[in-house]
Short mmCIF file of C-alpha atoms in Angstrom, two decimals:
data_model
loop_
_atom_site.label_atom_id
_atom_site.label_comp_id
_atom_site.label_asym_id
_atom_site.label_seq_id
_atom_site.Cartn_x
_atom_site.Cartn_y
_atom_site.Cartn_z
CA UNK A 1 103.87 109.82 102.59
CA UNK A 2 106.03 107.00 103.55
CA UNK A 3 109.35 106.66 101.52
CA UNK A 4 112.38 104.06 101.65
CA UNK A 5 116.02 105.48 100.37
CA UNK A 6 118.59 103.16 100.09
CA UNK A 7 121.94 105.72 99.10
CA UNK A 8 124.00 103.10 97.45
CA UNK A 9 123.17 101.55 93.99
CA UNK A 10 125.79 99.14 94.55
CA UNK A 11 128.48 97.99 96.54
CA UNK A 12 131.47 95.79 96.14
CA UNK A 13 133.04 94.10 98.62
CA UNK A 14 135.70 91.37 98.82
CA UNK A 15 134.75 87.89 100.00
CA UNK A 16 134.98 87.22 103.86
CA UNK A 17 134.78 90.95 104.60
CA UNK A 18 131.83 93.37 106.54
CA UNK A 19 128.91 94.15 105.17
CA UNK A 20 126.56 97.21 105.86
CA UNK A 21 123.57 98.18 103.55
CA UNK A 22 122.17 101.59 104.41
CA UNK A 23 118.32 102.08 104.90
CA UNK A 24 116.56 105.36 105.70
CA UNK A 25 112.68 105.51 105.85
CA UNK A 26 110.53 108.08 106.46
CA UNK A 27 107.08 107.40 108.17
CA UNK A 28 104.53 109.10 110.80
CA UNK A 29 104.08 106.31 112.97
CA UNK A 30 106.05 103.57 114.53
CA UNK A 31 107.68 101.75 110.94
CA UNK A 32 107.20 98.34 110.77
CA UNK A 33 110.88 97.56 108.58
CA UNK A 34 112.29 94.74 106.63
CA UNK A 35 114.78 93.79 104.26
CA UNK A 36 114.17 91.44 101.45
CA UNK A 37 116.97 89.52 99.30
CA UNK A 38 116.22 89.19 95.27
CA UNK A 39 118.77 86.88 93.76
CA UNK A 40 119.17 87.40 89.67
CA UNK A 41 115.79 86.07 87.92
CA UNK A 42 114.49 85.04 91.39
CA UNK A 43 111.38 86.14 93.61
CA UNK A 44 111.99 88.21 97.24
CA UNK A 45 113.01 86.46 100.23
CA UNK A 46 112.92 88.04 103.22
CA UNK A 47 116.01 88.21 105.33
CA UNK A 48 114.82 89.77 108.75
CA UNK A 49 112.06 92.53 109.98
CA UNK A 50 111.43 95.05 112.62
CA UNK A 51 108.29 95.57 114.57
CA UNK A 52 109.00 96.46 117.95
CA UNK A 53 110.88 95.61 120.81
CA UNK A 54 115.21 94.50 120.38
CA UNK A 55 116.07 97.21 117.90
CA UNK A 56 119.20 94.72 117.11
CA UNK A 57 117.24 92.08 114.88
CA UNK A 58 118.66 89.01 114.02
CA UNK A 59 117.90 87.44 110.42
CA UNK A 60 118.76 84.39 108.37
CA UNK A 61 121.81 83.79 106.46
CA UNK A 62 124.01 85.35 109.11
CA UNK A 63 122.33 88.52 108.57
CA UNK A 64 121.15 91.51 111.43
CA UNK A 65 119.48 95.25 111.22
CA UNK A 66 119.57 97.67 113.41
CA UNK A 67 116.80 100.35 114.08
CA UNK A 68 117.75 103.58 115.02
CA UNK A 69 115.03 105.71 115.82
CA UNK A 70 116.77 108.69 115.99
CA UNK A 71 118.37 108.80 112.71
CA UNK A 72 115.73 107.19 110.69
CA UNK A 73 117.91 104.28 109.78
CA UNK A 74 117.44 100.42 109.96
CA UNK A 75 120.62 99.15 108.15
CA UNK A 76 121.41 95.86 107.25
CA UNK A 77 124.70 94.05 108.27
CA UNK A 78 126.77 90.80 108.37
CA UNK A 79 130.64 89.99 109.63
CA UNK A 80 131.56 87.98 106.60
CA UNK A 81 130.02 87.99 103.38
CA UNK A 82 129.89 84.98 100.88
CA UNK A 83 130.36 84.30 97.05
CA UNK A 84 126.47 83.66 97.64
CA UNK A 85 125.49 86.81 99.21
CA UNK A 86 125.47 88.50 95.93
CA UNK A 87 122.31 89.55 95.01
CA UNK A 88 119.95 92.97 95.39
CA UNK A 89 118.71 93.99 98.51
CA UNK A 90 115.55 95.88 99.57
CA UNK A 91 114.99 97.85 102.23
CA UNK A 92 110.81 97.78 102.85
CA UNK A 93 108.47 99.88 105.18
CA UNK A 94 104.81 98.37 106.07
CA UNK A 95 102.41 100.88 105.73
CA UNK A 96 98.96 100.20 106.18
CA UNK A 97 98.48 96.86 104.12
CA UNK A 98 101.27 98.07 101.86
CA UNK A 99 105.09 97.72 101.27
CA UNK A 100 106.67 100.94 100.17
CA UNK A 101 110.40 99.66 99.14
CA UNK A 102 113.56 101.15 98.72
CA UNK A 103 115.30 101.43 95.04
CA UNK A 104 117.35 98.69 96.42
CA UNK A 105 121.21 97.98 96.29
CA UNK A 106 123.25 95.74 93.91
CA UNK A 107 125.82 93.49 96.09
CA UNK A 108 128.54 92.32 94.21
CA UNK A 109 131.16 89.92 95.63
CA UNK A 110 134.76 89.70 94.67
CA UNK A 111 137.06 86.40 95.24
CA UNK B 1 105.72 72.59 97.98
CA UNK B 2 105.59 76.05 96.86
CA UNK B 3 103.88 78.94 99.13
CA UNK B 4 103.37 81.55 96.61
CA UNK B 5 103.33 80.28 92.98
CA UNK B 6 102.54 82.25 89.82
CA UNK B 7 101.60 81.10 86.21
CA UNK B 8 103.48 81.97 83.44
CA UNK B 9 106.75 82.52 84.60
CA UNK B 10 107.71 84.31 81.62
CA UNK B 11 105.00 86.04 78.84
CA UNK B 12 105.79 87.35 75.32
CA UNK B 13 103.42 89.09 73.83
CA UNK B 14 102.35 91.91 70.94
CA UNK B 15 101.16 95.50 72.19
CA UNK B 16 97.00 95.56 72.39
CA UNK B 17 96.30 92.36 73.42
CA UNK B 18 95.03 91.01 76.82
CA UNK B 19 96.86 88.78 78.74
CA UNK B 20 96.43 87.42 82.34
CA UNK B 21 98.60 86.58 85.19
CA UNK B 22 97.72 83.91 87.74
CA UNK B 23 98.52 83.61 91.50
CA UNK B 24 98.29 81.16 94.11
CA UNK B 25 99.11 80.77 97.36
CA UNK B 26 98.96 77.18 100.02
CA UNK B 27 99.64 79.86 102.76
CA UNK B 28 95.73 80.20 104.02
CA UNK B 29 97.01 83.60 104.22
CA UNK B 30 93.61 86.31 104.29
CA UNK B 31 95.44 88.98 101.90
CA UNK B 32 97.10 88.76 98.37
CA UNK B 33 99.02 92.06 96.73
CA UNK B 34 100.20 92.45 93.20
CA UNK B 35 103.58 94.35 92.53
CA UNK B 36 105.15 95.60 89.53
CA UNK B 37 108.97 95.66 89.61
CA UNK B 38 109.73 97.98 86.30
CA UNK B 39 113.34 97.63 84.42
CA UNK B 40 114.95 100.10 87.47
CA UNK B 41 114.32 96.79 89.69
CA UNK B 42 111.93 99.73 91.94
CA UNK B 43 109.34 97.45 92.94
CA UNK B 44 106.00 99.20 93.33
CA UNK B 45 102.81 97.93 94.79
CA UNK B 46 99.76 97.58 92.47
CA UNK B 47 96.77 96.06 94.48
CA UNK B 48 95.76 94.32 97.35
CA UNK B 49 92.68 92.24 98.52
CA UNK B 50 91.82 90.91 101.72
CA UNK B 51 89.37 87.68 101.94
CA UNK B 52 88.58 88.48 98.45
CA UNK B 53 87.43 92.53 98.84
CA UNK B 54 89.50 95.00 97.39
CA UNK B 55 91.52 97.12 99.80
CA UNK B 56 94.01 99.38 97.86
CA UNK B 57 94.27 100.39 93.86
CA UNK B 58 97.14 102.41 93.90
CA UNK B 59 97.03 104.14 90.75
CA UNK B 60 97.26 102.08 88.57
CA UNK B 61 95.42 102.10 85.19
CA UNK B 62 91.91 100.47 84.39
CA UNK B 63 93.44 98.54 81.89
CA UNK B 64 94.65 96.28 85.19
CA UNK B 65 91.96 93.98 86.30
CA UNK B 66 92.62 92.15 89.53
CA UNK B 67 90.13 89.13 90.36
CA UNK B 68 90.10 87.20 93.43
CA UNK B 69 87.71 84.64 93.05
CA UNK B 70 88.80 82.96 96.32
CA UNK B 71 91.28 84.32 98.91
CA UNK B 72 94.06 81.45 97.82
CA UNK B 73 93.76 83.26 94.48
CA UNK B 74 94.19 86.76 93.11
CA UNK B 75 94.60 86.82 88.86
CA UNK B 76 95.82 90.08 87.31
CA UNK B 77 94.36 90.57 83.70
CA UNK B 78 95.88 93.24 81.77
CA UNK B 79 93.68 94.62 78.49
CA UNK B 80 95.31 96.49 75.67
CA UNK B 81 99.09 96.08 76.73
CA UNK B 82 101.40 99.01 76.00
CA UNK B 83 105.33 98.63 75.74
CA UNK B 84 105.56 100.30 79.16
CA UNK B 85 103.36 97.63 80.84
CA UNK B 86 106.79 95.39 80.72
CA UNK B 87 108.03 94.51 83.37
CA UNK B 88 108.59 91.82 86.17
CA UNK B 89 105.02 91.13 88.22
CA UNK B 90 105.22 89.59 91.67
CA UNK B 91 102.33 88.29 93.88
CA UNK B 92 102.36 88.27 97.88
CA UNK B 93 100.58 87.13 100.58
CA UNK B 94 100.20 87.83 104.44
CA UNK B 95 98.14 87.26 107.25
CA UNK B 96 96.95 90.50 108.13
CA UNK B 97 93.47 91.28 109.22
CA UNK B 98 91.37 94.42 109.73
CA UNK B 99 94.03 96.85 108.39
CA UNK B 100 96.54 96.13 110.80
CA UNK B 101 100.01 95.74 108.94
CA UNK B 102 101.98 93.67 111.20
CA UNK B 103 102.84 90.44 109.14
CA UNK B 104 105.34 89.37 106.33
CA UNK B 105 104.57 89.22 102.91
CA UNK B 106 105.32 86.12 101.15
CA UNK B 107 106.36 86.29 97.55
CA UNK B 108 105.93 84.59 94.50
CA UNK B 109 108.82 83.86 92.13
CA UNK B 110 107.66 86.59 89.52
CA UNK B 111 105.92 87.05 86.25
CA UNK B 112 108.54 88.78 83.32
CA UNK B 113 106.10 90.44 80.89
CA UNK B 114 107.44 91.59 77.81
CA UNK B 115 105.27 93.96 75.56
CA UNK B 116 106.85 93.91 71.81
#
């Protein structure tokens, strides 16, 4: 069965600094991946997603993923992170007409 | 305009009774899902339909009725409601056809159910 773990709850990182947002999936055939951005009391948005080709994807916000194959792994990433980055994150495989997500991760942001 | 919308955004209501959610989406997008996000924030999916036709019931309950009466619409009506039904309820859409998952899903802003 296709699963999504995401290892970290939450992270906390200072204003201005690197982000990465770990992502491991596990799935028979070639995944079809995305990560989606919930901001408190608001619907999913989705940042960026992986079907095939560049396995370096670029997304919105200032946002990439990259797939490794090898190890499973399409994490999420960005240089600089804003005040306004703060929000949960979801890591999502497509599955035959279905999302199966990750338990997500909490981003806080400190000034 | 909004591309996924669902009605009520928030519902308060007594265990046992029946309630219903409504979606819509401006997309022209051939297949709708229903998720339930439960208080862990794990978001889970519930159903999905494709031009109106029912193409996966994952487990979920009888007492969760999903109608599509037209493929810009798929209602979820919940009979009976237990404390454990609360939770948040979010609609999506996509363009996929003939079981080929290869498009985004488009969500709605959410549905926060409360069972007292």
């Amino acid at each position: 069965a296709q699963s999504v773990t995401q290892p970290d709850i939450h992270i906390t990182v200072s204003e201005g600094a690197s982000l990465e947002l770990r992502c491991n999936y596990s799935y028979g055939a070639t995944p079809y991946l995305f990560w989606y951005v919930q901001s408190p009391g608001q619907g999913l948005q989705l940042l960026l997603k992986y079907f095939s080709g560049d396995t370096l994807v670029q997304g919105i916000k200032g946002f990439e993923a990259e797939f490794k194959r090898s190890q499973s792994s399409f994490n999420l990433r960005k240089p600089s992170v804003h005040w306004s980055d703060a929000a949960e994150y979801f890591c999502a495989v497509g599955a035959r007409n279905k999302l199966v997500f990750g338990a997500g991760t909490i981003l806080r942001v400190k000034s | 305009d909004t591309a996924v919308s669902q009605t009520p955004k928030y519902l308060v209501t007594q265990m046992g009774n029946d309630k219903s959610i409504k979606c819509e989406q401006n997309l022209g997008h051939d297949t709708m899902y229903w998720y339930k996000q439960d208080s862990k924030k794990f978001l889970k999916i519930m159903f999905s339909y494709n031009n109106k036709e029912l193409i996966i019931n994952e487990t979920v309950p009888n007492r969760f009725s999903p109608k599509s009466p037209d493929k810009a619409h798929l209602n979820l009506h919940i009979n009976s409601l237990e404390l454990g039904d609360s939770a948040v309820y979010f609609c999506a859409s996509s363009q996929d056809r003939g079981g080929l998952y290869q498009e985004t899903q488009y969500f709605g802003p959410g549905t926060r159910l409360l069972v007292l």
